PDB file of C-alpha atoms in Angstrom:
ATOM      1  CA  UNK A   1     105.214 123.689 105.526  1.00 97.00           C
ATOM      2  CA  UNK A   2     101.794 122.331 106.968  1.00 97.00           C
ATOM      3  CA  UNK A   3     101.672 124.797 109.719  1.00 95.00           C
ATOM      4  CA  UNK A   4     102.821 127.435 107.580  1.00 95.00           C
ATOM      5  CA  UNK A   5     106.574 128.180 108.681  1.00 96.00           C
ATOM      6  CA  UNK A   6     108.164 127.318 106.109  1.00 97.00           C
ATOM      7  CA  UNK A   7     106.495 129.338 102.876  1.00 97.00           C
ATOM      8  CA  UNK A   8     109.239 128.769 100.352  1.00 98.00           C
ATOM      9  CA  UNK A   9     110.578 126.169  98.365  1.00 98.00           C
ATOM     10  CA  UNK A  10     114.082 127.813  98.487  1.00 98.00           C
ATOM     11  CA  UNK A  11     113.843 127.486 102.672  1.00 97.00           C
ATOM     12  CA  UNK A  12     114.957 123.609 101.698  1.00 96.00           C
ATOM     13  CA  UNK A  13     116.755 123.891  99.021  1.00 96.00           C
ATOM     14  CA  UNK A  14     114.341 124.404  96.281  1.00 96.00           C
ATOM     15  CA  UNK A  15     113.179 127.408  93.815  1.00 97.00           C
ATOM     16  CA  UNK A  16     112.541 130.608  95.294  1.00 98.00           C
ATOM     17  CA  UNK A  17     108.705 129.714  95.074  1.00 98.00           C
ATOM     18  CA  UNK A  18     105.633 129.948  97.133  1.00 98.00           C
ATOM     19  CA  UNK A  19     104.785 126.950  98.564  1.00 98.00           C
ATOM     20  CA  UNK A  20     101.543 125.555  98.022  1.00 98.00           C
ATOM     21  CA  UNK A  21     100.171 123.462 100.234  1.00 98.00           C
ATOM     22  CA  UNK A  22      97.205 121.428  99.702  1.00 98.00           C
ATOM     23  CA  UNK A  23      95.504 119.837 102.566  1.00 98.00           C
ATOM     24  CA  UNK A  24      91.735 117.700 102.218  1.00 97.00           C
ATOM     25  CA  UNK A  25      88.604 118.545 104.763  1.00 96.00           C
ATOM     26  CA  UNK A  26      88.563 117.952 108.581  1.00 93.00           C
ATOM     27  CA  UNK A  27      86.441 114.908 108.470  1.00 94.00           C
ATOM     28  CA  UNK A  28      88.851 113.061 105.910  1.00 95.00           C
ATOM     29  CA  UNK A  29      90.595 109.603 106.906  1.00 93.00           C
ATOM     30  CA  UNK A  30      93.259 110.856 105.141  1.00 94.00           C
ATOM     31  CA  UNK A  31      94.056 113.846 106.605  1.00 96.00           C
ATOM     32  CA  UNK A  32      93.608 112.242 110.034  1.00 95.00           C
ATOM     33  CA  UNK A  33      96.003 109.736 109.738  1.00 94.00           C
ATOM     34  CA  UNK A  34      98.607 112.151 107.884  1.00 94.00           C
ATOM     35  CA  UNK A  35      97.664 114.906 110.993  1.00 95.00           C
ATOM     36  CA  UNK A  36      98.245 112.325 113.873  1.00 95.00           C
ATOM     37  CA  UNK A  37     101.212 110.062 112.147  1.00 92.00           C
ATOM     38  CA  UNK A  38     103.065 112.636 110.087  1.00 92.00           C
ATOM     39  CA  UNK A  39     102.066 116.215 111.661  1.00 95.00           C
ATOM     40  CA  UNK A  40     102.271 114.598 115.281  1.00 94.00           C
ATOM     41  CA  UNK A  41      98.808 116.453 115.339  1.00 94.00           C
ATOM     42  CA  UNK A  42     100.439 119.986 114.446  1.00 95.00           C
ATOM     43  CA  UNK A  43      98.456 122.712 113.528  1.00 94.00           C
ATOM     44  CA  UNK A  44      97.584 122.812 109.984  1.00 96.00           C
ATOM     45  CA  UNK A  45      97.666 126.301 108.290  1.00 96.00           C
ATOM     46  CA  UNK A  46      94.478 127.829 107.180  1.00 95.00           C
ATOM     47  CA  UNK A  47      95.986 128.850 104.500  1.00 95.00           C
ATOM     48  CA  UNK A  48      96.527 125.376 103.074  1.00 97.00           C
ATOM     49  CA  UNK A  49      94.274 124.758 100.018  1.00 98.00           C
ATOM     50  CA  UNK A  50      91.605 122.668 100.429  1.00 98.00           C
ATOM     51  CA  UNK A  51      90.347 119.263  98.170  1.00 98.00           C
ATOM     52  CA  UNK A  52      88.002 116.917  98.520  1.00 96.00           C
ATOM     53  CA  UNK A  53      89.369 113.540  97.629  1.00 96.00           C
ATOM     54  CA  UNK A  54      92.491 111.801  96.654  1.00 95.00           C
ATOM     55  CA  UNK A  55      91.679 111.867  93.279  1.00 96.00           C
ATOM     56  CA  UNK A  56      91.860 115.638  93.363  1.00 97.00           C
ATOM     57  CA  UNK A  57      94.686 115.938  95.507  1.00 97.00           C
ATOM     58  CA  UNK A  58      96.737 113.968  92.993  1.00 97.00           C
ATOM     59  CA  UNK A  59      95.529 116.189  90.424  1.00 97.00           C
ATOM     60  CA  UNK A  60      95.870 119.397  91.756  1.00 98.00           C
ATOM     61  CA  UNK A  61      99.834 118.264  93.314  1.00 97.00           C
ATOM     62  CA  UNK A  62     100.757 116.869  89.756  1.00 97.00           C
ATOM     63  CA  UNK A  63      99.796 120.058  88.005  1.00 98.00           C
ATOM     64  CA  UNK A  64     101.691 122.648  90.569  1.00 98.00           C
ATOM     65  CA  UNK A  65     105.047 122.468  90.361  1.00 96.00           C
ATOM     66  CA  UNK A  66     105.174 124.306  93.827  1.00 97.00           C
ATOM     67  CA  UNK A  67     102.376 122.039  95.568  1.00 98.00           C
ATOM     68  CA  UNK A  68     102.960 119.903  98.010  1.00 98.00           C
ATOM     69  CA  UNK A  69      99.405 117.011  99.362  1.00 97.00           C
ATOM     70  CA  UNK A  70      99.217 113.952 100.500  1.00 96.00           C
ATOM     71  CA  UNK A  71      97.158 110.683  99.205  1.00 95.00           C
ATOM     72  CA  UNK A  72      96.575 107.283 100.266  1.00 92.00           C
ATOM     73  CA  UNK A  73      98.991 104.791  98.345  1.00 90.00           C
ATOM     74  CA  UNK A  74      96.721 103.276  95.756  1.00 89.00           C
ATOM     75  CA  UNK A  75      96.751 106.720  94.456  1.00 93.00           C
ATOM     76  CA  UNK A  76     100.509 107.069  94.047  1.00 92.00           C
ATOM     77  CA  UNK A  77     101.766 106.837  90.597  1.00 93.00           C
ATOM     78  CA  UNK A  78     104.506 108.777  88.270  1.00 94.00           C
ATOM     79  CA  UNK A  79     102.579 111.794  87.864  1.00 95.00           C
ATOM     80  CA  UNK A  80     103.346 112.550  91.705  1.00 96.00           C
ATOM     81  CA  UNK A  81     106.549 112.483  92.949  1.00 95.00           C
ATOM     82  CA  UNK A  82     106.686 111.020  97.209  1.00 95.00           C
ATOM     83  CA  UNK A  83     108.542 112.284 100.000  1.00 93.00           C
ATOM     84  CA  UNK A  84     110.789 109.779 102.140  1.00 94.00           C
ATOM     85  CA  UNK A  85     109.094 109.843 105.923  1.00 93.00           C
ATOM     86  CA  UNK A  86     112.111 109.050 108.670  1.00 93.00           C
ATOM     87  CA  UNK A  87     114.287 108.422 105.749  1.00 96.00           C
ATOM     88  CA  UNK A  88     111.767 105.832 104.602  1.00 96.00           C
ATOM     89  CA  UNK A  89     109.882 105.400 100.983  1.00 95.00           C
ATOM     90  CA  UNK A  90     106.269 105.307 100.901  1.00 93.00           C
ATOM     91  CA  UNK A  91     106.009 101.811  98.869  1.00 90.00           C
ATOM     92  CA  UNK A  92     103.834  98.823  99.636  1.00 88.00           C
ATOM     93  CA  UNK A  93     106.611  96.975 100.700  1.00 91.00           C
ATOM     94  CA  UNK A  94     107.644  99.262 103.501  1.00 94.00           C
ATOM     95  CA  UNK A  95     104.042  99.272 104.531  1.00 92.00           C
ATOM     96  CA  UNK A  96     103.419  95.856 104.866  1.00 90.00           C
ATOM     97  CA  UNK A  97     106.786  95.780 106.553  1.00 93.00           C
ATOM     98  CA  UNK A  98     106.146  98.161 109.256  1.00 92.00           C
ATOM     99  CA  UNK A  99     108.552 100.483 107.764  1.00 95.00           C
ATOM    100  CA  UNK A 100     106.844 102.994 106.111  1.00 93.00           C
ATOM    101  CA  UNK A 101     104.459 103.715 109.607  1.00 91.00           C
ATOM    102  CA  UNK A 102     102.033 106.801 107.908  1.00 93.00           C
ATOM    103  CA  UNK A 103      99.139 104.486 107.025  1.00 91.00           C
ATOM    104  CA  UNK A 104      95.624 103.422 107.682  1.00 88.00           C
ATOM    105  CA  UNK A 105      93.613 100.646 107.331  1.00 86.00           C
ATOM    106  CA  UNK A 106      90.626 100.415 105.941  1.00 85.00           C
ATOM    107  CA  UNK A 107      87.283  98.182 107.236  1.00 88.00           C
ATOM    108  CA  UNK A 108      84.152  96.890 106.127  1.00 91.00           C
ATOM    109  CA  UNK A 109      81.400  97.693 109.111  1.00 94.00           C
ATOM    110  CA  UNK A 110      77.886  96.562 109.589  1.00 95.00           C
ATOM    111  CA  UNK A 111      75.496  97.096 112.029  1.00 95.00           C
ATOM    112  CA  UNK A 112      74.703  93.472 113.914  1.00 95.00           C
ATOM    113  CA  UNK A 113      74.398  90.926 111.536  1.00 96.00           C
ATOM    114  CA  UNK A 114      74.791  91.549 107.721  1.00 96.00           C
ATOM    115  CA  UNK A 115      72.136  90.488 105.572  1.00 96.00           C
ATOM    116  CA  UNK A 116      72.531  88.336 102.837  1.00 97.00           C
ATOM    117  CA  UNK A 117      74.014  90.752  99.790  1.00 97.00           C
ATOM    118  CA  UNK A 118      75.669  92.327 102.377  1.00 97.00           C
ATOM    119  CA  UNK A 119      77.867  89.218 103.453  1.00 97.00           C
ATOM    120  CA  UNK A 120      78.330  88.304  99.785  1.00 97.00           C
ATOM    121  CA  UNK A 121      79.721  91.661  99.138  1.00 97.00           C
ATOM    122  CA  UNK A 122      81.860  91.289 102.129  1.00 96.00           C
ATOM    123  CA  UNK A 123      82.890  87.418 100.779  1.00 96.00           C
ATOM    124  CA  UNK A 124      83.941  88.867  96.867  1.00 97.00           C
ATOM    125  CA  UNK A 125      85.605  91.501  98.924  1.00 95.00           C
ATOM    126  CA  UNK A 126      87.651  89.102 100.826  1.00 95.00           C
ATOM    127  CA  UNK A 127      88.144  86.601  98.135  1.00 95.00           C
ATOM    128  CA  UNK A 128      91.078  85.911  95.702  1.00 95.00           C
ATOM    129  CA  UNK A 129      89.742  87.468  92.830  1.00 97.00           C
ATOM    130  CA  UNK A 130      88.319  90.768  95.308  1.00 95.00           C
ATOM    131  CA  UNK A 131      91.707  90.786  96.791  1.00 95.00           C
ATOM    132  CA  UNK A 132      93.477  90.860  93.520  1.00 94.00           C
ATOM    133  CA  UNK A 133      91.300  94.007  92.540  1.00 95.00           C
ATOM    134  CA  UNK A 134      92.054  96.024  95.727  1.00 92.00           C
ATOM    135  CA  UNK A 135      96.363  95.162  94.600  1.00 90.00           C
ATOM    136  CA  UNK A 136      95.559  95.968  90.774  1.00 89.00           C
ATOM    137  CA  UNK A 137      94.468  99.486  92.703  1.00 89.00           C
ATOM    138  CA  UNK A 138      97.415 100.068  94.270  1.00 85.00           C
ATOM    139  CA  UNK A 139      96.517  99.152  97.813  1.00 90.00           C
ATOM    140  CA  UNK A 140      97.376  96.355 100.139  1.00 90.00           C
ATOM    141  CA  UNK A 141      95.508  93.360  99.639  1.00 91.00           C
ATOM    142  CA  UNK A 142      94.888  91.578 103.660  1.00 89.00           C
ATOM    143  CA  UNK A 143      96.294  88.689 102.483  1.00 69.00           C
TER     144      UNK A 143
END
């Protein structure tokens, strides 16, 4: 579908329908990690439709019955539909368990040493409560 072979939903058993296939901009985390870990770094059609964030990924895929994206998992809820990957759901669980392997992380960077707001951010970010926001979002807390 992604390299634009397969054009039809009815090619796998679906609707004779266009498929449209939504893809985000070169310079996207996302679409790196879903190009190297679930394209095996496959040509992408240039066809494919192009967003700008997860946020409107998930929007554009909920509201096209014959769209097809990708988003990071905090951004996964019932108004999407997934797609098993090597037979595998994409849940937190499988994540964490090395099951699900189409993933990235995500770090905090500085340059030398932070400064002071800088390593309190960092702190709430790490802490219980921090933590307990990034799950509440959907995504995997570190601890």
């Amino acid at each position: 579908m992604y390299s634009g072979e397969i054009t039809n939903w009815k090619s796998v058993g679906g609707s004779d329908s266009t498929i449209n296939v939504y893809t985000r901009e070169e310079d996207s985390g996302t679409r790196d990690t879903f190009w190297k870990e679930g394209l095996l770094q496959s040509n992408i059609s240039k066809k494919a439709l192009m967003v700008a964030s997860n946020g409107e990924m998930k929007s554009k895929v909920s509201s096209d019955a014959n769209g097809i994206g990708y988003v990071s998992i905090g951004y996964v809820d019932e108004s999407i539909n997934t797609v098993q990957f090597n037979g595998v759901e994409p849940t937190q669980k499988n994540v964490k368990e090395g099951l699900y392997t189409i993933y990235r992380p995500l770090n905090l960077l500085t340059k030398g040493e932070p400064d002071e707001n800088v390593k309190k951010f960092i702190e709430y970010v790490l802490s219980e409560k921090g933590q307990e926001i990034v799950k509440n979002d959907g995504f995997l807390p570190v601890n």
